Short mmCIF file of C-alpha atoms in Angstrom, two decimals:
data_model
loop_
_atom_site.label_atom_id
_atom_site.label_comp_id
_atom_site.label_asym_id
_atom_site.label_seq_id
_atom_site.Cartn_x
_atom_site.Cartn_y
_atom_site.Cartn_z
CA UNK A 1 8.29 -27.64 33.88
CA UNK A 2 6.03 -24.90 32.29
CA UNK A 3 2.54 -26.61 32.45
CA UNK A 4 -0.17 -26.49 30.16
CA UNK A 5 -3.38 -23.97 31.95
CA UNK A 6 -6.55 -23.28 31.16
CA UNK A 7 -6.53 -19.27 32.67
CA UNK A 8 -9.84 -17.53 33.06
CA UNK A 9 -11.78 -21.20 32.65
CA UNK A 10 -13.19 -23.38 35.55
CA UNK A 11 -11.18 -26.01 35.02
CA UNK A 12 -8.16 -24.76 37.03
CA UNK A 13 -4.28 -24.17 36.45
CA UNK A 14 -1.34 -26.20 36.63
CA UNK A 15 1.43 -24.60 37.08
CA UNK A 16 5.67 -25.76 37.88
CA UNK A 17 4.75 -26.35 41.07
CA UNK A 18 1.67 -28.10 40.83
CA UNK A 19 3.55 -30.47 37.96
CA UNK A 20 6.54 -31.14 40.03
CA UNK A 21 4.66 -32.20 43.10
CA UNK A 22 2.27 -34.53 40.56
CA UNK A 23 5.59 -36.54 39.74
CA UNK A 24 6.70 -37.15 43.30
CA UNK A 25 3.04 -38.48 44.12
CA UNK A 26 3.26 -40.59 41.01
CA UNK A 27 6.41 -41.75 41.92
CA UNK A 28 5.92 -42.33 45.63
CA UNK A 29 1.88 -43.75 44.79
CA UNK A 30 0.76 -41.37 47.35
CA UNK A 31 0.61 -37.59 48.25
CA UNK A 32 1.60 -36.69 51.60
CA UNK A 33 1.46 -33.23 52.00
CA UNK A 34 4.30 -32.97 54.38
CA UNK A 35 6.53 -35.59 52.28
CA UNK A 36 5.62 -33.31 49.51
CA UNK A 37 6.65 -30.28 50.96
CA UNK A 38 10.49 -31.50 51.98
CA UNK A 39 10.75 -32.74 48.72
CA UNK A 40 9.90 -29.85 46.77
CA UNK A 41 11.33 -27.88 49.26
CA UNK A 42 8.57 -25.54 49.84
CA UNK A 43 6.06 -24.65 53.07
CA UNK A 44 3.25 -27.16 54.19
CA UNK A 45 0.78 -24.58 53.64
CA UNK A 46 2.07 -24.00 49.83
CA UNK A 47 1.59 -27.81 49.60
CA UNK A 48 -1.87 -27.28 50.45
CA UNK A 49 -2.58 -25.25 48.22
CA UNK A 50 -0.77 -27.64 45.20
CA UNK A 51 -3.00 -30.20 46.60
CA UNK A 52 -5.81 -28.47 46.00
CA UNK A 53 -4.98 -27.73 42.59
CA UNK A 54 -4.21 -31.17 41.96
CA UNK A 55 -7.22 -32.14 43.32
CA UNK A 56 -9.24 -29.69 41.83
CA UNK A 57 -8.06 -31.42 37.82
CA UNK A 58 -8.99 -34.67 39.10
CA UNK A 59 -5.01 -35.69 39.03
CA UNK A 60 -5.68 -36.35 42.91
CA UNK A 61 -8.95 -38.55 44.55
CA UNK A 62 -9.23 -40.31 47.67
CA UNK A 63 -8.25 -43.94 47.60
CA UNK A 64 -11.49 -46.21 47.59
CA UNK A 65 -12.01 -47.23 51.41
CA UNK A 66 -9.61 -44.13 52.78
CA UNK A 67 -11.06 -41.41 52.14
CA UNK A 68 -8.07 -38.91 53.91
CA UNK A 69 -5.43 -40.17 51.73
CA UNK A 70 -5.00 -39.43 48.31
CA UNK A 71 -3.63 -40.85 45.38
CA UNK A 72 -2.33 -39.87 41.67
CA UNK A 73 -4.72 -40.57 38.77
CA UNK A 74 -3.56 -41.31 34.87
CA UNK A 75 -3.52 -37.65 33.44
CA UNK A 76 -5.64 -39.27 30.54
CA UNK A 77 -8.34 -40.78 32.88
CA UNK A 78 -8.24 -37.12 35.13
CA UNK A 79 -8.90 -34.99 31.75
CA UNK A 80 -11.70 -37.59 31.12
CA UNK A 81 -13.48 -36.68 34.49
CA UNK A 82 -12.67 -33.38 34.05
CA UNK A 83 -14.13 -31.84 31.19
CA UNK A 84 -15.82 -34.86 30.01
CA UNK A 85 -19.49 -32.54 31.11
CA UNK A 86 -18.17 -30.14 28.89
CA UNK A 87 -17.49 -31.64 25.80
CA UNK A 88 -20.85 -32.74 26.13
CA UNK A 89 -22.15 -29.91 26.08
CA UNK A 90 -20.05 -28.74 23.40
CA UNK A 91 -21.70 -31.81 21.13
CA UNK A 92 -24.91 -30.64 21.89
CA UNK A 93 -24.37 -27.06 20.94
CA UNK A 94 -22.81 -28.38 17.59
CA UNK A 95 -25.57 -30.41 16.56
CA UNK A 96 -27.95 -27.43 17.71
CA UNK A 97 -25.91 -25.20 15.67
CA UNK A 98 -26.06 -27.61 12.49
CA UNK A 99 -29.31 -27.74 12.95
CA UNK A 100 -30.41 -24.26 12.78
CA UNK A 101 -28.18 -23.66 9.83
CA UNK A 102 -29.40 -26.51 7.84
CA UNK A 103 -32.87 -25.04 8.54
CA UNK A 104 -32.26 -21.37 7.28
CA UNK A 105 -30.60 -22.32 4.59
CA UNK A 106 -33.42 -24.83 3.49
CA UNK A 107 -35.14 -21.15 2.54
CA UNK A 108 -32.58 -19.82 0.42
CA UNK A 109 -33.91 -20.81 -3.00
CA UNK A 110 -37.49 -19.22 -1.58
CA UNK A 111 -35.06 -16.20 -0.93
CA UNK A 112 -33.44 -15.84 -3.94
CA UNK A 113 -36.80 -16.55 -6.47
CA UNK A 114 -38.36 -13.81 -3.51
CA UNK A 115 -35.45 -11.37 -4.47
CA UNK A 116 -35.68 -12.17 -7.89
CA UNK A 117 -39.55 -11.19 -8.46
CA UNK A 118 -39.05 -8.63 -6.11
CA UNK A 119 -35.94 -6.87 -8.37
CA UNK A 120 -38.14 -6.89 -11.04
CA UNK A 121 -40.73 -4.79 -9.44
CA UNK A 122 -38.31 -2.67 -7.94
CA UNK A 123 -36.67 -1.10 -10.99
CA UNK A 124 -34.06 1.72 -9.38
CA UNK A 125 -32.83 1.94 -6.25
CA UNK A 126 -30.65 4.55 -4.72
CA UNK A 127 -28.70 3.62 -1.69
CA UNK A 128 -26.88 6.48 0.20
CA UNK A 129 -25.51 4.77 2.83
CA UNK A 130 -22.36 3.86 1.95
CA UNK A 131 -22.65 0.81 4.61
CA UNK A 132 -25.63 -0.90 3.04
CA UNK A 133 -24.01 -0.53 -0.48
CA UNK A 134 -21.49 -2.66 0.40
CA UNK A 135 -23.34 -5.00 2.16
CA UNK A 136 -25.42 -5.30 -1.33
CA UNK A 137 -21.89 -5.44 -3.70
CA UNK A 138 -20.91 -8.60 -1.40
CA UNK A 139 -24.48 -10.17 -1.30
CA UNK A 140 -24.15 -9.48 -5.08
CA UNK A 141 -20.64 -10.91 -5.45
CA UNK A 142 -21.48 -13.84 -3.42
CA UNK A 143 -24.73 -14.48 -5.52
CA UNK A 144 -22.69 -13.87 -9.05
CA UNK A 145 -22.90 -17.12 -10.84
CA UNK A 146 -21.78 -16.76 -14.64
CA UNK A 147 -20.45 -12.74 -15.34
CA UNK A 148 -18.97 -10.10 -13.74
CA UNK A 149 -18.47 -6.77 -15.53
CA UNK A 150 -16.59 -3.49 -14.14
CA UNK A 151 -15.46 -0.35 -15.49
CA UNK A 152 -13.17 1.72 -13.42
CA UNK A 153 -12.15 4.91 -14.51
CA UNK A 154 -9.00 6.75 -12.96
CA UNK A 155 -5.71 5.96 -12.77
CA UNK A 156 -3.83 4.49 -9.68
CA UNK A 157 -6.39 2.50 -7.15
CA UNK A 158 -6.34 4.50 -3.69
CA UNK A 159 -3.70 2.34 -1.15
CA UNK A 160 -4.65 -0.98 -0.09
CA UNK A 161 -7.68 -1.63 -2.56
CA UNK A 162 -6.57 -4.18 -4.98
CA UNK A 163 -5.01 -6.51 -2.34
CA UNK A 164 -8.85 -6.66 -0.50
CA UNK A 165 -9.97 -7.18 -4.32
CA UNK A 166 -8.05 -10.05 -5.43
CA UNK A 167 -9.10 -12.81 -2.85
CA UNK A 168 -12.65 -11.75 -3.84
CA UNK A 169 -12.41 -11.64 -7.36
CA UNK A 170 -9.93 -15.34 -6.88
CA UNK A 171 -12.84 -16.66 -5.13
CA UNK A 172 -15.51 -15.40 -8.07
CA UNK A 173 -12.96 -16.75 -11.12
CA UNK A 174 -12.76 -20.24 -8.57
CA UNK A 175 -16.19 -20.69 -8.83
CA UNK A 176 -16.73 -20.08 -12.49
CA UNK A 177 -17.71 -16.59 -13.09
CA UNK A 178 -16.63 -14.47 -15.89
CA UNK A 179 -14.63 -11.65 -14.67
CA UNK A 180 -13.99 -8.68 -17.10
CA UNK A 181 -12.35 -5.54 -16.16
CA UNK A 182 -11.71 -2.21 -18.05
CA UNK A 183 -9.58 0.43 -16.94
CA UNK A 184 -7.56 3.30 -18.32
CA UNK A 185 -4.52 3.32 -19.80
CA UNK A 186 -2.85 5.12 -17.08
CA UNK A 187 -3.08 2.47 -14.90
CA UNK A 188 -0.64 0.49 -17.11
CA UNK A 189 2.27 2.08 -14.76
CA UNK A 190 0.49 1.37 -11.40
CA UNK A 191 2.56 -1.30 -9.91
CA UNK A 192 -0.24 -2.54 -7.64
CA UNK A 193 -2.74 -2.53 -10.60
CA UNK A 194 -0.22 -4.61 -12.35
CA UNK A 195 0.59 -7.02 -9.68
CA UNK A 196 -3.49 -7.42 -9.26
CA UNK A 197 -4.02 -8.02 -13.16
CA UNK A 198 -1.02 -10.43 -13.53
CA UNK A 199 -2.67 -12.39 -10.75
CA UNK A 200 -6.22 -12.52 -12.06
CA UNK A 201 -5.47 -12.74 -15.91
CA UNK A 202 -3.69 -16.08 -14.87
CA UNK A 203 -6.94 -17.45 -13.22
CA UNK A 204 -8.90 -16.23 -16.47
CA UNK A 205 -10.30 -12.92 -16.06
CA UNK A 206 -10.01 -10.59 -19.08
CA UNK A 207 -8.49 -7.22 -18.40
CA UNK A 208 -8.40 -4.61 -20.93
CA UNK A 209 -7.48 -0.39 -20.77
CA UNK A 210 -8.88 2.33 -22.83
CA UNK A 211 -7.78 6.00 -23.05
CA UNK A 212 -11.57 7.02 -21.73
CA UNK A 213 -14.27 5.62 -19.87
CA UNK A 214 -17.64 6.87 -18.90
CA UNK A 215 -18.09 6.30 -15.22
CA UNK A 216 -17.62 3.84 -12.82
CA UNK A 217 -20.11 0.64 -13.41
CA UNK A 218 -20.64 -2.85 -11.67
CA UNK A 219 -23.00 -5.07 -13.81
CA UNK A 220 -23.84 -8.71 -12.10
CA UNK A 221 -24.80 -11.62 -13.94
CA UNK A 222 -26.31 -8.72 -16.59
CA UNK A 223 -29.46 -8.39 -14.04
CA UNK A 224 -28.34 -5.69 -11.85
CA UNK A 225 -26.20 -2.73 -12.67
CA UNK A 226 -24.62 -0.37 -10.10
CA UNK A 227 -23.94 3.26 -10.86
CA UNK A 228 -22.24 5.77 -8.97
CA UNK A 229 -24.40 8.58 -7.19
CA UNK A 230 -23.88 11.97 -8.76
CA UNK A 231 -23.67 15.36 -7.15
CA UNK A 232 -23.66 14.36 -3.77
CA UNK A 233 -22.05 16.59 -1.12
CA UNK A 234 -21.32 16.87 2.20
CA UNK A 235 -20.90 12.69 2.06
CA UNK A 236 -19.43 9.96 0.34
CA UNK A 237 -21.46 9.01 -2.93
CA UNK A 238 -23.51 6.24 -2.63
CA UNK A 239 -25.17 3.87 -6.30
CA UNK A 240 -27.75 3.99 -7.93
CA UNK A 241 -29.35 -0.19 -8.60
CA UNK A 242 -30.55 -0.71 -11.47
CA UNK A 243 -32.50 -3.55 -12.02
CA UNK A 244 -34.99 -2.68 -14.91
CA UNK A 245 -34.34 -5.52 -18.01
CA UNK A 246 -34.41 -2.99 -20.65
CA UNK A 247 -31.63 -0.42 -19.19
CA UNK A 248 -29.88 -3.19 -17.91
CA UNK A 249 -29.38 -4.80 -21.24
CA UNK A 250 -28.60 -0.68 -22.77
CA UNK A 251 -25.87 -0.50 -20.00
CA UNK A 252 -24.02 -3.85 -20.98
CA UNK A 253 -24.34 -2.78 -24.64
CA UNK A 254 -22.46 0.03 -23.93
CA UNK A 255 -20.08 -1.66 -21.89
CA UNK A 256 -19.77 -3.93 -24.80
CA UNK A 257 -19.07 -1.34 -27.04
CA UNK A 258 -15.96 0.00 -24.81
CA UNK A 259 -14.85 -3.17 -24.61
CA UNK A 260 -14.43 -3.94 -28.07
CA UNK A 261 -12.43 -0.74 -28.59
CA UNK A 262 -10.06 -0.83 -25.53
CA UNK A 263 -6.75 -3.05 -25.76
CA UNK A 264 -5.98 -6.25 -24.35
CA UNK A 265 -4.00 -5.53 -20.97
CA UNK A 266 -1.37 -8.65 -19.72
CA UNK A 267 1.33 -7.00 -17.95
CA UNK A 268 4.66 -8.18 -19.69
CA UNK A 269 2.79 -8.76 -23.55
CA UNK A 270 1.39 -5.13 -23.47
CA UNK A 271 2.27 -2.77 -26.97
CA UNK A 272 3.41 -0.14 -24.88
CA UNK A 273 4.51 1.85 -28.08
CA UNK A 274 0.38 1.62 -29.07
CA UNK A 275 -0.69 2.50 -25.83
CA UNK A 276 1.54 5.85 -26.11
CA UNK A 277 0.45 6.55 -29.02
CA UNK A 278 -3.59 5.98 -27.89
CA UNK A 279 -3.17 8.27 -25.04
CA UNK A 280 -1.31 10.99 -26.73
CA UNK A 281 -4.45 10.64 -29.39
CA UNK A 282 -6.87 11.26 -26.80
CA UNK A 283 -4.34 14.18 -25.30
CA UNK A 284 -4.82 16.15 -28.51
CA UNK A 285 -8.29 15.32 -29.15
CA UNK A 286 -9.46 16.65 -25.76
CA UNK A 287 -7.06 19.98 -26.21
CA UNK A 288 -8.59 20.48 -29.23
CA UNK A 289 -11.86 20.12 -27.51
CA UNK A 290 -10.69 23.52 -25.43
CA UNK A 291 -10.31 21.69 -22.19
CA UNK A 292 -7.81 23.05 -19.83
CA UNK A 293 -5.01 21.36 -18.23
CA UNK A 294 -6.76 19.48 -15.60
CA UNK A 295 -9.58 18.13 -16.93
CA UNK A 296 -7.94 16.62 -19.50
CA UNK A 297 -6.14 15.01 -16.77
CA UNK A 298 -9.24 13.85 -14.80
CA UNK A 299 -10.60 12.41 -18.05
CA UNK A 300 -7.31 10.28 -18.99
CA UNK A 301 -7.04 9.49 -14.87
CA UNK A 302 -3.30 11.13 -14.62
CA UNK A 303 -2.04 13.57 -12.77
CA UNK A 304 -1.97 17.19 -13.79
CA UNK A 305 1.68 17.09 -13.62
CA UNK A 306 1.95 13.64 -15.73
CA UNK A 307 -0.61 15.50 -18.18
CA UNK A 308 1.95 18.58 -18.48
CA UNK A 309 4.79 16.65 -18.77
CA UNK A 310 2.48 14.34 -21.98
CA UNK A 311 1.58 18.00 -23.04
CA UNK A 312 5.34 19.11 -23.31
CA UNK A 313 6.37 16.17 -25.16
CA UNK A 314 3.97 16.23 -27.85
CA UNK A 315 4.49 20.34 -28.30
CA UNK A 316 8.14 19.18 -28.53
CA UNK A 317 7.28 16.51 -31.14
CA UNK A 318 5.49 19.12 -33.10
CA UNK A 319 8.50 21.37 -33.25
CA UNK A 320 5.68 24.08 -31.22
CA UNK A 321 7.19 26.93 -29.10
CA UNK A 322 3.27 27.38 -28.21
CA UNK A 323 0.05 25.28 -27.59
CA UNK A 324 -1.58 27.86 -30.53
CA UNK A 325 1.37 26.32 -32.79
CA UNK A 326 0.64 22.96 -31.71
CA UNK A 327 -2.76 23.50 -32.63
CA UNK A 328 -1.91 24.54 -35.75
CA UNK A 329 0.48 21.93 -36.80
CA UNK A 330 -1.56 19.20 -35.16
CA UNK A 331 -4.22 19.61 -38.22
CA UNK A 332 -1.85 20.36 -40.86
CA UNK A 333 0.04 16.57 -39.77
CA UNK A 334 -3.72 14.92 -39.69
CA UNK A 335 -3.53 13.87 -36.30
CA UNK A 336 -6.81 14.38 -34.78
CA UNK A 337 -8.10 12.09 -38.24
CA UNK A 338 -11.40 12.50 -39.68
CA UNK A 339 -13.31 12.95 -36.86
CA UNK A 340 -11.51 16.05 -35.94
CA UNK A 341 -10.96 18.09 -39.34
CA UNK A 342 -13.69 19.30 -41.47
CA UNK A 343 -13.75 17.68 -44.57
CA UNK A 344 -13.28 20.09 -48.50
CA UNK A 345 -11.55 22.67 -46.31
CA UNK A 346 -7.99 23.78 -46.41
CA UNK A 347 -5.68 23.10 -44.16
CA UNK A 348 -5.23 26.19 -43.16
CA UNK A 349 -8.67 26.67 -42.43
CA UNK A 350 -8.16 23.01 -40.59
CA UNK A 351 -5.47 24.22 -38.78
CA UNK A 352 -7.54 27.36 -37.87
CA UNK A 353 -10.04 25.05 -36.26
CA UNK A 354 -7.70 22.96 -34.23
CA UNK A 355 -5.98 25.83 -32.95
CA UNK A 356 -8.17 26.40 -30.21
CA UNK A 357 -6.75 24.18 -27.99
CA UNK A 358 -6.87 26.57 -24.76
CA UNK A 359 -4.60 28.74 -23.17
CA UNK A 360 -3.86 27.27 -19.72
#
């Protein structure tokens, strides 16, 4: 039979061999090595050495009085003997282990009132090393207790990303926190964006999408907020903390504010009609604006080529052979609103205005 070992351990191996020749000592109440050895069918000296491995897991000990011939022990009674020492040991390093944690965790709540008086003398931060940052977003994450705020701007998440987000932000909805993400439209037709929302919308996080956002921002428990480090090169960007009350509570206002204008996102209930209409909006507004192709595609987080192909369709809409034309009509249809046309001029003059919607 294929025995059960123990390889690279002190305890020894027992192998086919070793078994087999086991059975015919239990069976004969004895181990002769030479009886052993015709009935196995194998050398004296390989007998040997099977006693010696039999002996060595305690399945072999003299016989009390005779101390040349040996004898079979229970299997149960030989494991006993045999790493009895060692599971000992193994007790003792448990409750030595239990004990030390039980002791460092008895400082925690110094730790965390330490941190918290220290946060509030240390106002900003900037952390560069991308290493510590995210050893300070899990130590926050692990700390969150009531709110969790993000904003994440761009379009499809880079491979791999939302499935080592979900069992984090699983475990953070689990224990109670308020998760609330915003994102932009675009990522409305990112299959692994939708697959992560549908999962955490049904543990009761709030997810909504706007046509625009800022810049990427992680606000904790509205104490700390992280921002991303700008014009950095040569490296990966690191955060700015921020942990000063006053801009703290600024930042969630404006988060706050985006909030309240972005639009619900649960994949499968979504207007997708409204959202079309939202981004093609913010399309015209930023054309109008005189930004070229691909900025207004880094704003909206698309791709240039998605952005061309939006472009196209709304020139086609407008009946436009020409972005000038599109311009042109765009303010004579009203459909930058308001904001966008001077008010007590003509439309013409309107129309004049909104025409400068770049030439790339």
């Amino acid at each position: 039979m294929s025995g059960s070992s123990l390889h690279g351990s002190e305890f020894g191996e027992l192998d086919d061999a070793s078994a087999s020749a086991y059975q015919h000592a239990v069976l004969l109440g004895r181990f002769v090595r030479s009886e052993i050895a015709s009935a196995l069918g194998v050398t004296e000296q390989e007998a040997g050495r099977v006693e010696e491995a039999l002996t060595t897991l305690r399945l072999l000990r003299p016989m009390p009085g005779r101390p040349d011939e040996l004898v079979p022990v229970s299997p149960d009674a030989a494991a006993a003997d045999l790493v009895g020492p060692a599971e000992a040991e193994i007790r003792e390093m448990q409750q030595a282990v239990s004990s030390v944690k039980t002791q460092m965790l008895g400082l925690l709540p110094a730790y965390f009132e330490t941190r918290r008086r220290r946060n509030q003398a240390e106002a900003f931060d900037v952390i560069s090393d991308v290493g510590v940052l995210q050893a300070m977003l899990d130590d926050w994450g692990t700390r969150c207790r009531v709110e969790l705020l993000t904003s994440q701007p761009g379009g499809s998440r880079r491979p791999g990303a939302m499935e080592t987000a979900l069992p984090l932000t699983l475990d953070r909805l689990h224990r109670g926190v308020h998760v609330r993400h915003l994102y932009q439209h675009t990522v409305r037709s990112d299959l692994a964006t939708t697959d992560y929302v549908r999962a955490v919308t049904a543990e009761g996080a709030d997810v909504r999408t706007t046509d625009e956002l800022v810049d990427r921002m992680l606000i904790y428990d509205r104490e700390v907020a992280f921002l991303p480090e700008q014009h950095v090169e040569g490296r990966s960007p690191g955060a700015i903390v921020v942990r000063e009350p006053t801009l703290v509570a600024f930042l969630c206002k404006v988060y706050d504010h985006m909030w309240a204008g972005a639009a619900p996102f649960t994949p499968g209930e979504e207007d997708a009609t409204d959202i079309a209409d939202d981004l093609k909006r913010s399309i015209i507004r930023l054309m109008a604006q005189g930004h070229k192709d691909e900025m207004v595609a880094r704003r909206l987080g698309m791709s240039v080529r998605t952005c061309r192909r939006h472009i196209a369709r709304i020139m086609e809409e407008m009946e436009s052979t020409s972005r000038f034309q599109t311009g042109v009509n765009v303010a004579l249809y009203g459909l930058l609103g308001a904001d966008f046309s001077p008010s007590g001029e003509a439309a013409g003059e309107a129309a004049g205005e909104a025409a400068g919607l770049g030439t790339s």
